[in-house]
CSV table of C-alpha atoms in Angstrom, one decimal:
chain,number,residue,atom,x,y,z
N,235,UNK,CA,67.5,117.2,119.0
N,236,UNK,CA,64.3,116.8,117.1
N,237,UNK,CA,62.5,113.5,117.8
N,238,UNK,CA,62.5,112.9,114.0
N,239,UNK,CA,65.9,112.4,112.5
N,240,UNK,CA,66.9,112.6,108.8
N,241,UNK,CA,70.0,110.6,107.8
N,242,UNK,CA,72.3,110.4,104.9
N,243,UNK,CA,74.0,107.0,105.0
N,244,UNK,CA,76.5,106.6,102.2
N,245,UNK,CA,74.2,108.5,99.9
N,246,UNK,CA,71.0,106.7,100.9
N,247,UNK,CA,68.4,108.9,102.7
N,248,UNK,CA,66.5,107.7,105.7
N,249,UNK,CA,64.0,109.3,108.1
N,250,UNK,CA,63.4,107.7,111.5
N,251,UNK,CA,62.7,108.5,115.2
N,252,UNK,CA,65.5,109.4,117.5
N,253,UNK,CA,64.2,106.8,119.9
N,254,UNK,CA,64.7,104.1,117.3
N,255,UNK,CA,68.3,105.0,116.8
N,256,UNK,CA,68.9,105.0,120.6
N,257,UNK,CA,66.9,101.8,121.2
N,258,UNK,CA,70.1,99.9,122.3
N,259,UNK,CA,71.9,102.3,124.7
N,260,UNK,CA,75.2,100.4,124.6
N,261,UNK,CA,75.5,100.5,120.8
N,262,UNK,CA,77.7,102.7,118.8
N,263,UNK,CA,74.7,103.9,116.9
N,264,UNK,CA,73.0,105.1,120.1
N,265,UNK,CA,76.2,106.8,121.1
N,266,UNK,CA,76.3,108.8,117.9
N,267,UNK,CA,73.0,110.4,118.8
N,268,UNK,CA,73.5,110.7,122.6
N,269,UNK,CA,74.1,114.2,124.0
N,270,UNK,CA,75.6,116.6,121.5
N,271,UNK,CA,75.4,114.9,118.1
N,272,UNK,CA,78.8,113.6,117.0
N,273,UNK,CA,78.1,113.4,113.3
N,274,UNK,CA,78.6,115.9,110.5
N,275,UNK,CA,75.7,117.0,108.3
N,276,UNK,CA,75.3,117.1,104.6
N,277,UNK,CA,74.3,120.2,102.6
N,278,UNK,CA,70.6,119.6,103.4
N,279,UNK,CA,71.3,119.3,107.2
N,280,UNK,CA,70.9,115.6,107.3
N,281,UNK,CA,73.2,113.6,109.7
N,282,UNK,CA,75.9,111.9,107.5
N,283,UNK,CA,77.2,108.4,108.3
N,284,UNK,CA,79.9,107.2,106.0
N,285,UNK,CA,78.8,103.6,105.7
N,286,UNK,CA,77.1,101.5,102.9
N,287,UNK,CA,73.6,102.9,102.8
N,288,UNK,CA,72.1,99.8,101.1
N,289,UNK,CA,72.3,97.7,104.2
N,290,UNK,CA,71.2,100.3,106.7
N,291,UNK,CA,67.6,99.7,105.9
N,292,UNK,CA,68.0,96.2,107.4
N,293,UNK,CA,69.5,97.7,110.6
N,294,UNK,CA,66.7,100.2,110.8
N,295,UNK,CA,64.0,97.5,110.3
N,296,UNK,CA,65.5,95.5,113.1
N,297,UNK,CA,65.5,98.5,115.4
N,298,UNK,CA,61.9,99.3,114.5
N,299,UNK,CA,60.4,95.8,114.6
N,300,UNK,CA,63.1,93.3,115.9
N,301,UNK,CA,62.9,91.7,112.5
N,302,UNK,CA,66.1,89.9,111.7
N,303,UNK,CA,67.1,90.2,108.0
N,304,UNK,CA,67.0,87.2,105.8
N,305,UNK,CA,68.9,88.8,102.9
N,306,UNK,CA,72.5,90.1,102.5
N,307,UNK,CA,73.3,88.4,105.8
N,308,UNK,CA,77.1,88.7,105.5
N,309,UNK,CA,76.9,92.4,104.7
N,310,UNK,CA,74.3,93.2,107.3
N,311,UNK,CA,76.5,91.3,109.9
N,312,UNK,CA,79.4,93.6,109.1
N,313,UNK,CA,77.2,96.7,109.6
N,314,UNK,CA,75.8,95.3,112.9
N,315,UNK,CA,79.4,94.9,114.1
N,316,UNK,CA,80.2,98.4,113.1
N,317,UNK,CA,77.2,99.9,114.9
N,318,UNK,CA,77.8,97.5,117.8
N,319,UNK,CA,74.2,96.4,118.0
N,320,UNK,CA,74.8,93.3,120.3
N,321,UNK,CA,71.3,91.7,120.1
N,322,UNK,CA,71.3,91.8,116.3
N,323,UNK,CA,74.9,90.5,116.2
N,324,UNK,CA,74.0,87.5,118.3
N,325,UNK,CA,70.9,86.6,116.3
N,326,UNK,CA,72.8,86.9,113.0
N,327,UNK,CA,75.6,84.7,114.4
N,328,UNK,CA,72.9,82.0,114.9
N,329,UNK,CA,72.0,82.1,111.2
N,330,UNK,CA,73.2,79.3,109.0
N,331,UNK,CA,75.4,81.6,106.9
N,332,UNK,CA,77.3,83.3,109.8
N,333,UNK,CA,77.3,80.2,112.0
N,334,UNK,CA,78.8,78.1,109.2
N,335,UNK,CA,81.5,80.8,108.5
N,336,UNK,CA,82.4,81.6,112.1
N,337,UNK,CA,82.0,78.2,113.8
N,338,UNK,CA,82.8,75.7,111.0
N,339,UNK,CA,85.0,77.3,108.4
N,340,UNK,CA,86.9,79.9,110.5
N,341,UNK,CA,87.5,77.4,113.3
N,342,UNK,CA,88.9,74.9,110.8
N,343,UNK,CA,91.2,77.5,109.2
N,344,UNK,CA,92.4,78.5,112.7
N,345,UNK,CA,93.9,75.0,112.9
N,346,UNK,CA,95.8,75.4,109.7
N,347,UNK,CA,99.2,77.0,110.6
N,348,UNK,CA,99.9,80.4,109.0
N,349,UNK,CA,96.8,80.2,106.8
N,350,UNK,CA,96.2,83.9,106.4
N,351,UNK,CA,99.9,84.6,105.9
N,352,UNK,CA,100.1,82.0,103.2
N,353,UNK,CA,97.1,83.5,101.3
N,354,UNK,CA,99.0,86.8,101.2
N,355,UNK,CA,102.2,85.1,100.1
N,356,UNK,CA,100.3,83.4,97.2
N,357,UNK,CA,99.0,86.8,96.1
N,358,UNK,CA,102.4,88.4,96.3
N,359,UNK,CA,104.0,85.6,94.2
N,360,UNK,CA,101.2,85.8,91.6
N,361,UNK,CA,101.5,89.6,91.3
N,362,UNK,CA,105.3,89.4,90.9
N,363,UNK,CA,104.9,87.0,88.0
N,364,UNK,CA,102.1,88.9,86.3
N,365,UNK,CA,104.2,91.4,84.4
N,366,UNK,CA,103.2,91.4,80.7
N,367,UNK,CA,101.2,88.2,81.2
N,368,UNK,CA,97.6,87.3,81.1
N,369,UNK,CA,97.9,84.6,83.8
N,370,UNK,CA,100.3,83.7,86.5
N,371,UNK,CA,100.5,80.5,88.5
N,372,UNK,CA,101.4,79.6,92.1
N,373,UNK,CA,102.4,76.1,93.2
N,374,UNK,CA,100.9,75.1,96.5
N,375,UNK,CA,101.8,72.1,98.7
N,376,UNK,CA,99.0,70.9,100.9
N,377,UNK,CA,99.6,68.3,103.6
N,378,UNK,CA,97.1,67.1,106.1
N,379,UNK,CA,99.3,65.0,108.4
N,380,UNK,CA,102.8,65.2,109.9
N,381,UNK,CA,103.7,62.1,107.8
N,382,UNK,CA,102.6,63.8,104.6
N,383,UNK,CA,104.6,66.9,105.6
N,384,UNK,CA,107.7,64.8,105.8
N,385,UNK,CA,107.0,63.3,102.3
N,386,UNK,CA,106.2,66.7,101.0
N,387,UNK,CA,109.6,68.0,102.2
N,388,UNK,CA,111.3,65.1,100.6
N,389,UNK,CA,109.5,66.0,97.3
N,390,UNK,CA,110.5,69.7,97.7
N,391,UNK,CA,114.2,68.7,98.2
N,392,UNK,CA,114.0,66.9,94.8
N,393,UNK,CA,112.0,69.6,93.1
N,394,UNK,CA,113.5,71.1,90.0
N,395,UNK,CA,112.4,74.7,90.7
N,396,UNK,CA,112.8,77.5,93.2
N,397,UNK,CA,111.5,76.1,96.5
N,398,UNK,CA,110.7,79.7,97.8
N,399,UNK,CA,108.0,79.9,95.2
N,400,UNK,CA,106.1,76.9,96.7
N,401,UNK,CA,103.5,77.9,99.3
N,402,UNK,CA,102.9,75.2,101.9
N,403,UNK,CA,99.6,74.7,103.8
N,404,UNK,CA,99.3,72.3,106.8
N,405,UNK,CA,99.4,69.9,108.5
N,406,UNK,CA,96.2,70.3,110.6
N,407,UNK,CA,94.2,68.4,113.1
N,408,UNK,CA,90.6,68.7,112.0
N,409,UNK,CA,88.1,66.7,110.0
N,410,UNK,CA,88.0,68.7,106.7
N,411,UNK,CA,90.0,67.2,103.8
N,412,UNK,CA,92.6,68.6,101.5
N,413,UNK,CA,89.9,69.4,98.9
N,414,UNK,CA,88.0,71.3,101.6
N,415,UNK,CA,91.2,73.4,102.3
N,416,UNK,CA,91.7,74.0,98.5
N,417,UNK,CA,88.1,75.3,98.3
N,418,UNK,CA,88.8,77.6,101.3
N,419,UNK,CA,91.9,79.0,99.6
N,420,UNK,CA,89.9,79.7,96.4
N,421,UNK,CA,87.1,81.3,98.4
N,422,UNK,CA,89.4,83.6,100.4
N,423,UNK,CA,91.5,84.7,97.4
N,424,UNK,CA,88.5,85.4,95.3
N,425,UNK,CA,87.0,87.4,98.2
N,426,UNK,CA,90.0,89.8,97.7
N,427,UNK,CA,88.9,90.4,94.1
N,428,UNK,CA,91.1,87.9,92.3
N,429,UNK,CA,90.0,85.4,89.6
N,430,UNK,CA,91.6,82.0,90.2
N,431,UNK,CA,91.2,78.3,89.6
N,432,UNK,CA,93.3,75.3,90.6
N,433,UNK,CA,94.2,71.8,89.5
N,434,UNK,CA,96.6,69.1,90.6
N,435,UNK,CA,100.2,70.0,89.6
N,436,UNK,CA,102.0,67.2,87.8
N,437,UNK,CA,105.7,67.9,87.1
N,438,UNK,CA,107.4,66.1,84.2
N,439,UNK,CA,110.6,65.8,86.2
N,440,UNK,CA,112.1,66.7,89.5
N,441,UNK,CA,110.0,64.5,91.8
N,442,UNK,CA,110.8,61.1,93.3
N,443,UNK,CA,107.1,60.2,93.4
N,444,UNK,CA,103.7,61.4,92.2
N,445,UNK,CA,103.6,65.2,92.6
N,446,UNK,CA,99.8,65.4,92.5
N,447,UNK,CA,99.8,63.7,96.0
N,448,UNK,CA,100.5,67.1,97.5
N,449,UNK,CA,101.0,69.8,94.9
N,450,UNK,CA,98.4,72.0,93.2
N,451,UNK,CA,98.7,74.8,90.7
N,452,UNK,CA,96.6,77.9,91.4
N,453,UNK,CA,96.1,80.0,88.2
N,454,UNK,CA,95.5,83.7,88.6
N,455,UNK,CA,93.8,85.3,85.5
N,456,UNK,CA,94.4,89.0,85.2
N,457,UNK,CA,92.5,89.9,82.0
């Protein structure tokens, strides 16, 4: 291979040294250019990588100068994982953005039973109710302690609606509050492309005590 390499990364064109791409021998990026090239070429003969080209410039800058990016941290982190550039991955994981997501938020959500499954269930319910509607709503029950879980179940037993349509989160053993979990739910649903908001759900009838102690209405807006 020529010591100078031309790349087409998702439609963005780059020119760099082969030694730059192979700087970290254990990485997937180095593997792409080791031995016989494993990549296809475009019509101009440039090696084609089917990844977002916008963020490859940050990967390349790190390989050239060891400069850790300060912009688009989350997206560059995804690309660093894809190219398996371990030193960059570790440095990005020390940044406030990634550290907060991986160590603080994700570790908290790992302590909330069936969190990811419940997010998907919320979306399925909302989509099922979206036919010929501008908005659809999903009722969520959030309980932080086992005692609250028992009270929530008592409320559900007296609830004047289909219990299967109520999505339950908790209980959990961690410092974050119910409002913190509600914010996480909104963040993760919106990350999937949905537009949502939430508010305490107060039923006019069907509860033995204040429904807003546990119940919240998430509103999906479709158009």
